[in-house]
Amino acid sequence: MKNNVYSKKELYSKGAQKIFKGDAKEAAFLLGGIGTGNVSIGARGDLRDWEIFNSPNKGNSLPYTFFSIWLKPEGRKPISKILESKFEPPYELKGQGTKFVDLPGLPRFDSSTLRSEYPFVNVDLLDEEVPMLVELEAFTPFIPLNTDDSSIPGAIIRYKIKNVSEKKVDVSIAGSLANVIGLGDYNFFSKDEKIGELKNEYKDAGIAKGLFYTNTGISKEDSKFGSMALVTRDLNTTYKTEWLNTGWFDGPQDFWNDFCSDGKLINGPVNEDSKGVIASATRSKFKIGSLGIFHNILPGEEKVFEFILTWHFPNRTNNWENWDIGLSFCSDCGNDNRKTIKNYYGKKFKNAWDVSDYLISNMGRLEKSTKDFSTILYDTTLPNYVIEAIANNITVLRSNTCFRIEDGTFLGWEGTCSDSGCCAGSCTHVWNYSQTLAFLFPELEQTMRRVEFNLETDDDGEMAFRTYKVFGKKKWDTLPAVDGQMGSIVRLYRDWKISGSNNLIKDLWNNASKALDFAFSYWDTDGDYVLDGKQHTTYDIEFYGPNSYSNSLFFAALKAGIEMASFMKDKEHVEKYSKALEEGSKKLDSLTWNGEYFIQHLPEIDNYNYQYGEGCLSDQLFGQLFAHLVGIGYVLPKDHVKKAIHSVFKYNFKDNLKNHHNVYRAYAINDEKALVVCSWPKGSKPKSPFTYSDENWTGSEYQVATHLIYEGFVDEGLTLVKAVRDRFDGYRRNPWNEIECGNHYVRSMASWGLLIALGGYKFDMVKGEISFDPVINKDKFSTFWSTGKAWGKYSQEKNSKTGKIKWNIEVLYGDLKDTKINNNYIS
Amino acid sequence: MKNNVYSKKELYSKGAQKIFKGDAKEAAFLLGGIGTGNVSIGARGDLRDWEIFNSPNKGNSLPYTFFSIWLKPEGRKPISKILESKFEPPYELKGQGTKFVDLPGLPRFDSSTLRSEYPFVNVDLLDEEVPMLVELEAFTPFIPLNTDDSSIPGAIIRYKIKNVSEKKVDVSIAGSLANVIGLGDYNFFSKDEKIGELKNEYKDAGIAKGLFYTNTGISKEDSKFGSMALVTRDLNTTYKTEWLNTGWFDGPQDFWNDFCSDGKLINGPVNEDSKGVIASATRSKFKIGSLGIFHNILPGEEKVFEFILTWHFPNRTNNWENWDIGLSFCSDCGNDNRKTIKNYYGKKFKNAWDVSDYLISNMGRLEKSTKDFSTILYDTTLPNYVIEAIANNITVLRSNTCFRIEDGTFLGWEGTCSDSGCCAGSCTHVWNYSQTLAFLFPELEQTMRRVEFNLETDDDGEMAFRTYKVFGKKKWDTLPAVDGQMGSIVRLYRDWKISGSNNLIKDLWNNASKALDFAFSYWDTDGDYVLDGKQHTTYDIEFYGPNSYSNSLFFAALKAGIEMASFMKDKEHVEKYSKALEEGSKKLDSLTWNGEYFIQHLPEIDNYNYQYGEGCLSDQLFGQLFAHLVGIGYVLPKDHVKKAIHSVFKYNFKDNLKNHHNVYRAYAINDEKALVVCSWPKGSKPKSPFTYSDENWTGSEYQVATHLIYEGFVDEGLTLVKAVRDRFDGYRRNPWNEIECGNHYVRSMASWGLLIALGGYKFDMVKGEISFDPVINKDKFSTFWSTGKAWGKYSQEKNSKTGKIKWNIEVLYGDLKDTKINNNYIS
């Protein structure tokens, strides 16, 4: 292997999941369900990035929103601290020192470490003065196949406090939360007019009590309408529905004085007279409330202080909001009206209190299934960085990149900018790479196929690669994308095989076959079954002439199409596609195979911009990888495929980017390792090569890694995965955010393919068969698996005496009846 | 001394100035003159924070604006790099990876170190592949007393390249600069409409040649109107007036291909046909040009590649723009019109080319005087951190905090937010603390007195503490500020004594005496010569009752007033002020001295908010310090003063803030050391103490440090200064930006007082006398000094044989004729 970048041990041993110290400032773990928005936990244990208001909003913090602890060891003075580790440099922010609404001047813990087994996050807080083990644990329920219970707008936040001293300790923990409902921004000095009327209530409703926030002046259809709640099941509570609001810093001063005195909160007066000339002008427009829980903890004892944070902002703009990238052909995609549509979750829950009621009433079940999923995922013999690649990118589904509208349709951006979505429309050529949703929530993935084929495909088979019709807008008027359109056919096949849902094919085949037929008439200009026309692609440019990128996807679509047409008894298409596949594949191979890899066949390349010609494209066999993943085998000569994918690794993987020249976006730099999008190992780099060609995309890196594993180059595949994840160390980048054109980029969900390939997992729920054939650690192997009907744990182990492998399957959710596993039925 | 925080060696040895490695991301050195705006040099050698458009703009970077080097050692392959050290983590920015207009994917140097002797900045760039010593040197002329030559909108940027190999090396350095004149923002995907018509020209005008940028579609009165230039005196140049602009990344790709091939630039076509569907939409709205210089460098030889960067944005909004802090009484201070007024520099120069012409024509003289100033300032026996405190805060004068309008009036914010000024109006109570301008550019400082007394003081003597009338607006309608108003009297005295300008007193005495008389009628409610009314102060609240903060300023004003009244033969005021000083001082002492320090005498304190009562206020003797600085001695009992200022150190200096509780803004946190604004060592902290009381302000820390030195507590004074500067290490904070309510905060210029106190410098240019009596390192001492007429170096040294001290004075600018120095006339 090239340079032996990593040792075998580094590549193959399980190892521990990463932990992140408080100075790992990029690390931010997203809480929140699918399509609900998020709040994140940083490595200091801080709450950050409040993205709950139906829009991405990286960096958005709520004023005076934090947890704090008061503790009094018997016979000693009390200690009060904010439940975060100390601030890390830099200490300056926008010319105001640190941000004062974060209360940077109050005591905090000396240090912290954050770790996660998705979807759980834990932060240990340490301080030499505090004679307790202090641990934050937080999660939002996440249960594959159970879409509703994975779409809850809230989070459970617990502090586990263990007394390791020899004295009894009185402990109080208070959560403070700002009511900012309807406010445009949360700047202390903001000139924004107050919107509506904020209302902070204390409610005691039997199983739950706590703070309930609304804004009574906002209409129910407004996108700013909503509610928030901070509640607990605990019996020992104190509270302050509203902080003093007489101006200046009176509110935090009064709260902190009160809390420090005995840990218990007095629900005191809010608006005494302001007595300074400027003071009244500095009254806050937001309202802070605090909820406290108190216990005494005996030596050696641990107590849990549990808070439930929920939110409910049911309405979102009835369009791809704020997609203002200034492309002239995109006039219909902007923020053209403020009509709203309901979020799926907005329909299910009445308000935030209702959400917290549901969470509390179902806590046992929700937590158990969530824990089952997490436990299986991490209790595996796969290397830690592989699990990280697979698990951490689930985050995309629960980030603002994705959402669900009232009718249940699942939609996605490509990624998100800091305060708006980035690249609208469930873009077919980017979602092509993503596998995670298809395997965890096939029901949601299928809604995307329905949009693609039955809403966005014309009668002549041309598919818009971004959906606008889903919002009642007109079809997006640009070129069709060959990769996205062909990929949709393969994805339809996959979704059919995962779910065993024959209705899916019956409902969509008519339009799916039109979409596939469209390739023959539109992209194959000379009828030789090799696409060679103007091929718009995921590189945001058009390739011309025969190339294996477009055509491997075309061939995979044909092969999947043959299967689906057979099922539909559509003989005509079976024949058409079979002939095309056979002849096209041979022809393409003869035109583009250069002995080492597949090139673009475009002799008059100087007449075009943005091509790759004789370059070695990392995605050159993406269609072939997709064929492997869905179980339809080779669509190009096996020996050429093997050699080509190895050439991709050989030429495009850089073990140090120091001297790499890339004028595009840079997702890896300096001494980092990465697989670049394209290289020209034999020279002939065009003067103006296609956009992005010197970049690196984690989604491509994962699909190539998966493909290398399928072709037997496991070392190389794992090397790529480890190279990617080494870059996400909490200092350089956020481990839960693989960025491409935007945060939480959809292409990164290609990583789920690693689980499929490494487990040798095959699925055909139409026939009722699944099987495993692990590629690594065969002698002791275990993995998570899922179909559209069930999920659980598969394990196998070699008997050291007999040398025989014994396998076992556990179903933790759903059922597997009538399914053959490794060619056997189980009870 | 408390805790012996620092050793004597740490406090008293000269030591080296700090250097900053490339990862010191906060370090940013501002280039630019007084009132011209800035561009900064970061520790990687990068150009950042383009604040040249008449507004603060921290974080604003120009697209594709950088210097790059191409070098070819004889017989070897060429190397091309951007002249910056490598990017440092984090690598993510707003969901787009690093910012692609910074070209993060191109090779850079391995490491860098930045150092500065103000106003020069140097960055060494190191790379294992580059066989050269590469040094960036940059500066903008800065010559005390020469206001015009210190107000030039531009900078000299030189790369000194020394060949340390044994082969000849061909070297080319190119500067690339974006023309963004008139563009609202510089976002690649911005929807902003193009404004006007950008024009990039190449000009060859004899002594200078290079790029000249304008926008021909903007009216001459518009605030966006202006020009930029990048020129050189070098004879060996190549250039590209405009990069290719066909869309996507074609421009940078084409530039980089061209530059890498042979280091020389071809001025090629700009707009070939765009051939991609999206490409034409991605054409940039800005225009990039590049200017290259090439030389070959023999082994051992050094060559200098000099660039002159200039800008000219002559018009600014005729008001305090964007001061939108939402205070209701401030309705007249917002962005209420777009009428413009000329910058002072806008009158002096025609355009950016004119500026570069002036710089080049006067280079020798400008550089020599600038160097003289810098050399004296650093060639001193004062400790390095003291010089740093003094020198680095000069930056405030040359930041966007300060500006000059057409008629020459100098104006200032309190500080700046990231993209707007913060707290308008040359606020008298903040400028009170600043000494730097008064000693370096007394002519400018005097314009502030003229505004205060002859524009903003009513007939009854009430002075607005923020000026709006200077822009033709109505007077600011709020309470008068006792501290600012009294301080202005002392400052008038100071400015008279520094300059010897009797006309200043003659012009202003009438109103100055009214302003002082106003205190008797407005703040002294019972006629006992102790101010006790509603005293609005720099803490943004009103103190009530007798306190030494307001009254020490009142007494200093009285004492200065007596001198000025005497000069004006205004007997009546001499008598009035003398009586008030004598009686008031005694009375105040009797009311507020608690045996250790001066308290606030307010028995019914619970009837008020925001007071300090029995607290120990750091600024309690600010008026006394001011009296020392201007040479008028004690205004309160000497023994009490001494004890009180030491109590301030004793009680308010915290050598570790870990357990400090501060709900306000935090300018020092964690384990940092700082002097807090107030403490309550004897308890009795009010429930709602005055705003900011637990904060720390560098300006207060400096004034207290200076005062400690005056009272003989030199260890303590130096400890405070070192504590401050330790906090500005390039990681936590920018060493050239002491923040309080805004960047480059005016109060920080209190640090110049350290130079006065440590040198024992006294000045009375009315009498024609200056003298020195160094407090530290007397046996070998040297310092910079200045009057309104001259500046230079003072040094003294003890003859080791005779034990006698011999002193020497050098005049480097202006003249000192008829001035007695240390009681002698020199020739």
Coordinates of C-alpha atoms in Angstrom, one line a residue, chain A residues 208-476:
Chain A
A208 CA -44.2 17.3 35.0
K209 CA -43.7 20.8 36.3
G210 CA -41.6 23.7 35.0
L211 CA -41.5 26.7 32.8
F212 CA -43.7 27.2 29.7
Y213 CA -42.9 30.0 27.3
T214 CA -45.2 31.5 24.7
N215 CA -45.6 34.8 22.9
T216 CA -49.3 35.7 23.0
G217 CA -49.0 38.4 20.4
I218 CA -48.1 36.3 17.4
S219 CA -50.6 34.7 15.0
K220 CA -50.8 31.0 14.8
E221 CA -49.8 30.9 11.2
D222 CA -46.8 33.1 11.6
S223 CA -43.4 31.5 11.1
K224 CA -42.3 33.0 14.4
F225 CA -45.2 31.5 16.3
G226 CA -44.3 28.8 18.9
S227 CA -43.5 27.8 22.4
M228 CA -40.7 26.5 24.6
A229 CA -40.6 24.6 27.8
L230 CA -38.1 23.6 30.5
V231 CA -39.6 21.0 32.8
T232 CA -38.7 18.2 35.2
R233 CA -40.2 15.1 36.8
D234 CA -38.3 15.9 40.0
L235 CA -40.3 16.7 43.1
N236 CA -37.8 19.1 44.7
T237 CA -38.0 22.2 42.7
T238 CA -37.7 26.0 43.0
Y239 CA -38.2 28.5 40.2
K240 CA -38.2 32.1 39.0
T241 CA -40.6 32.6 36.2
E242 CA -38.9 35.8 35.2
W243 CA -35.7 37.5 36.2
L244 CA -35.7 41.0 37.5
N245 CA -35.8 43.4 34.5
T246 CA -35.1 46.8 35.8
G247 CA -32.2 47.4 33.4
W248 CA -28.5 47.1 33.1
F249 CA -27.3 43.9 34.7
D250 CA -29.8 43.8 37.5
G251 CA -31.4 40.6 36.3
P252 CA -28.3 38.4 36.3
Q253 CA -27.0 40.1 39.5
D254 CA -30.3 39.4 41.3
F255 CA -30.5 35.8 40.0
W256 CA -26.9 35.0 40.9
N257 CA -27.2 36.6 44.4
D258 CA -30.3 34.6 45.0
F259 CA -28.9 31.3 43.7
C260 CA -25.6 31.7 45.5
S261 CA -27.2 32.4 48.9
D262 CA -28.8 28.9 49.4
G263 CA -29.2 27.4 45.9
K264 CA -33.0 27.9 46.0
L265 CA -34.8 30.4 43.9
I266 CA -37.2 33.0 45.0
N267 CA -39.9 33.9 42.5
G268 CA -39.5 37.6 43.1
P269 CA -40.7 40.9 41.5
V270 CA -39.7 41.5 37.9
N271 CA -40.0 45.2 37.2
E272 CA -39.2 47.5 40.1
D273 CA -38.7 51.1 39.1
S274 CA -35.6 51.7 37.1
K275 CA -33.5 54.3 38.8
G276 CA -30.7 55.1 36.4
V277 CA -31.1 57.5 33.5
I278 CA -29.9 54.9 31.0
A279 CA -31.1 51.9 32.9
S280 CA -34.7 51.8 31.6
A281 CA -33.3 51.8 28.1
T282 CA -31.3 48.8 28.9
R283 CA -34.2 46.6 30.0
S284 CA -34.1 43.4 28.1
K285 CA -36.6 42.5 25.4
F286 CA -36.3 38.9 26.2
K287 CA -37.5 37.2 29.4
I288 CA -35.3 34.8 31.4
G289 CA -36.7 32.1 33.6
S290 CA -35.0 29.6 35.9
L291 CA -35.9 26.2 37.2
G292 CA -34.0 24.6 40.0
I293 CA -33.8 21.1 41.4
F294 CA -32.3 20.4 44.9
H295 CA -31.2 17.3 46.7
N296 CA -28.8 16.3 49.3
I297 CA -26.3 13.6 48.4
L298 CA -24.7 11.3 50.9
P299 CA -21.1 10.2 50.6
G300 CA -20.8 7.7 47.8
E301 CA -24.3 8.4 46.6
E302 CA -25.2 9.5 43.1
K303 CA -28.3 11.6 42.2
V304 CA -29.6 12.5 38.9
F305 CA -31.0 16.0 38.2
E306 CA -33.2 15.7 35.1
F307 CA -34.4 18.5 32.8
I308 CA -36.5 18.2 29.7
L309 CA -36.1 20.9 27.2
T310 CA -38.6 21.2 24.4
W311 CA -39.6 23.6 21.7
H312 CA -42.5 23.9 19.2
F313 CA -42.2 26.2 16.2
P314 CA -44.8 24.6 14.0
N315 CA -44.7 26.8 10.9
R316 CA -42.0 27.1 8.3
T317 CA -42.0 29.2 5.1
N318 CA -43.7 27.5 2.3
N319 CA -40.7 27.4 0.1
W320 CA -37.0 27.0 0.1
E321 CA -36.4 30.0 2.3
N322 CA -33.5 32.4 1.8
W323 CA -31.8 30.5 -1.0
D324 CA -30.4 33.7 -2.2
I325 CA -27.3 32.6 -4.0
G326 CA -27.9 35.1 -6.9
L327 CA -28.0 32.6 -9.8
S328 CA -30.1 34.4 -12.3
F329 CA -32.0 31.3 -13.4
C330 CA -33.2 30.9 -9.8
S331 CA -35.6 33.7 -9.5
D332 CA -38.4 31.5 -8.3
C333 CA -36.4 30.0 -5.5
G334 CA -35.9 33.0 -3.3
N335 CA -37.8 34.2 -0.3
D336 CA -40.8 35.3 -2.4
N337 CA -43.5 35.1 0.2
R338 CA -44.1 34.5 3.8
K339 CA -46.8 32.0 3.5
T340 CA -46.2 29.2 5.9
I341 CA -46.6 25.4 5.9
K342 CA -46.6 23.2 8.9
N343 CA -43.7 21.1 10.0
Y344 CA -44.6 17.5 10.3
Y345 CA -43.9 17.7 14.0
G346 CA -46.1 20.8 14.2
K347 CA -49.0 18.7 13.3
K348 CA -48.3 16.0 15.9
F349 CA -47.8 18.2 18.9
K350 CA -49.9 21.1 20.2
N351 CA -47.1 23.0 21.8
A352 CA -43.8 22.6 23.7
W353 CA -45.6 21.5 26.9
D354 CA -47.4 18.8 24.9
V355 CA -44.0 17.6 23.7
S356 CA -42.5 17.4 27.2
D357 CA -45.6 15.5 28.3
Y358 CA -45.1 13.0 25.5
L359 CA -41.4 12.6 26.3
I360 CA -42.0 12.1 30.0
S361 CA -45.0 9.7 29.5
N362 CA -43.0 7.6 27.1
M363 CA -39.5 8.1 28.6
G364 CA -38.9 4.4 29.4
R365 CA -39.7 3.1 26.0
L366 CA -38.1 5.9 24.1
E367 CA -34.9 5.7 26.0
K368 CA -34.7 1.9 25.8
S369 CA -35.0 1.7 22.0
T370 CA -32.6 4.6 21.6
K371 CA -30.1 2.9 23.9
D372 CA -30.5 -0.4 22.0
F373 CA -29.6 1.3 18.8
S374 CA -26.6 3.1 20.3
T375 CA -25.4 0.0 22.0
I376 CA -25.5 -2.2 19.0
L377 CA -23.8 0.5 16.8
Y378 CA -20.9 0.8 19.2
D379 CA -20.7 -2.7 20.5
T380 CA -19.0 -3.9 17.3
T381 CA -15.7 -5.1 16.1
L382 CA -15.5 -2.4 13.4
P383 CA -12.7 0.1 14.0
N384 CA -13.6 3.2 16.0
Y385 CA -13.1 5.6 13.1
V386 CA -15.4 3.6 10.8
I387 CA -18.1 3.7 13.4
E388 CA -17.5 7.4 13.8
A389 CA -17.8 8.0 10.1
I390 CA -21.1 6.0 10.0
A391 CA -22.6 7.3 13.3
N392 CA -21.6 10.9 13.3
N393 CA -23.0 11.6 9.9
I394 CA -26.5 10.5 11.1
T395 CA -26.4 14.0 12.4
V396 CA -27.2 15.3 8.9
L397 CA -30.7 13.8 9.2
R398 CA -31.3 15.6 12.4
S399 CA -29.7 18.9 11.4
N400 CA -31.4 21.8 9.6
T401 CA -30.2 20.3 6.4
C402 CA -33.3 18.1 6.5
F403 CA -37.0 18.7 7.3
R404 CA -40.4 17.2 6.9
I405 CA -43.6 19.0 5.9
E406 CA -47.1 18.6 6.9
D407 CA -47.9 15.7 4.6
G408 CA -44.9 13.7 5.9
T409 CA -42.7 14.3 2.8
F410 CA -39.0 14.4 3.8
L411 CA -37.0 17.1 2.1
G412 CA -33.4 18.2 2.2
W413 CA -31.0 20.9 1.3
E414 CA -27.6 19.9 0.2
G415 CA -26.2 21.4 3.3
T416 CA -26.7 24.6 5.3
C417 CA -24.9 27.9 5.5
S418 CA -24.6 29.5 8.9
D419 CA -28.0 31.1 8.7
S420 CA -29.8 29.7 5.6
G421 CA -30.0 26.5 3.7
C422 CA -27.5 25.9 1.0
C423 CA -28.6 24.5 -2.4
A424 CA -32.2 23.7 -2.3
G425 CA -34.5 21.0 -3.6
S426 CA -33.4 17.6 -2.3
C427 CA -30.9 17.7 -5.1
T428 CA -30.9 14.3 -6.8
H429 CA -27.2 14.3 -7.7
V430 CA -26.0 15.0 -4.1
W431 CA -28.6 12.8 -2.4
N432 CA -27.3 10.1 -4.8
Y433 CA -24.4 9.5 -2.4
S434 CA -26.4 9.3 0.8
Q435 CA -27.3 5.8 2.2
T436 CA -28.1 6.5 5.8
L437 CA -31.7 7.5 5.5
A438 CA -32.5 4.6 3.2
F439 CA -31.3 2.1 5.7
L440 CA -32.7 3.7 8.9
F441 CA -35.9 5.3 7.8
P442 CA -36.9 3.7 4.5
E443 CA -40.3 5.2 4.8
L444 CA -38.9 8.7 4.7
E445 CA -36.5 7.9 1.9
Q446 CA -39.4 6.6 -0.2
T447 CA -41.1 10.0 0.0
M448 CA -38.1 11.4 -1.9
R449 CA -38.6 8.8 -4.7
R450 CA -42.3 9.7 -4.9
V451 CA -41.4 13.4 -5.3
E452 CA -38.7 12.6 -7.9
F453 CA -40.8 10.4 -10.1
N454 CA -44.4 11.3 -9.6
L455 CA -44.0 15.0 -9.1
E456 CA -40.8 16.2 -10.8
T457 CA -40.6 13.9 -13.8
D458 CA -42.3 15.2 -17.0
D459 CA -44.2 13.1 -19.5
D460 CA -41.1 12.9 -21.6
G461 CA -39.1 11.6 -18.7
E462 CA -37.1 14.7 -17.9
M463 CA -36.7 15.1 -14.1
A464 CA -36.0 18.3 -12.3
F465 CA -33.0 17.6 -10.1
R466 CA -34.2 20.1 -7.5
T467 CA -37.9 20.0 -6.4
Y468 CA -39.9 23.2 -6.2
K469 CA -43.2 21.7 -7.1
V470 CA -43.4 20.2 -3.7
F471 CA -44.2 23.7 -2.5
G472 CA -46.6 24.4 -5.3
K473 CA -44.0 26.3 -7.3
K474 CA -43.3 25.8 -11.0
K475 CA -40.7 23.2 -12.0
W476 CA -37.1 24.2 -11.8

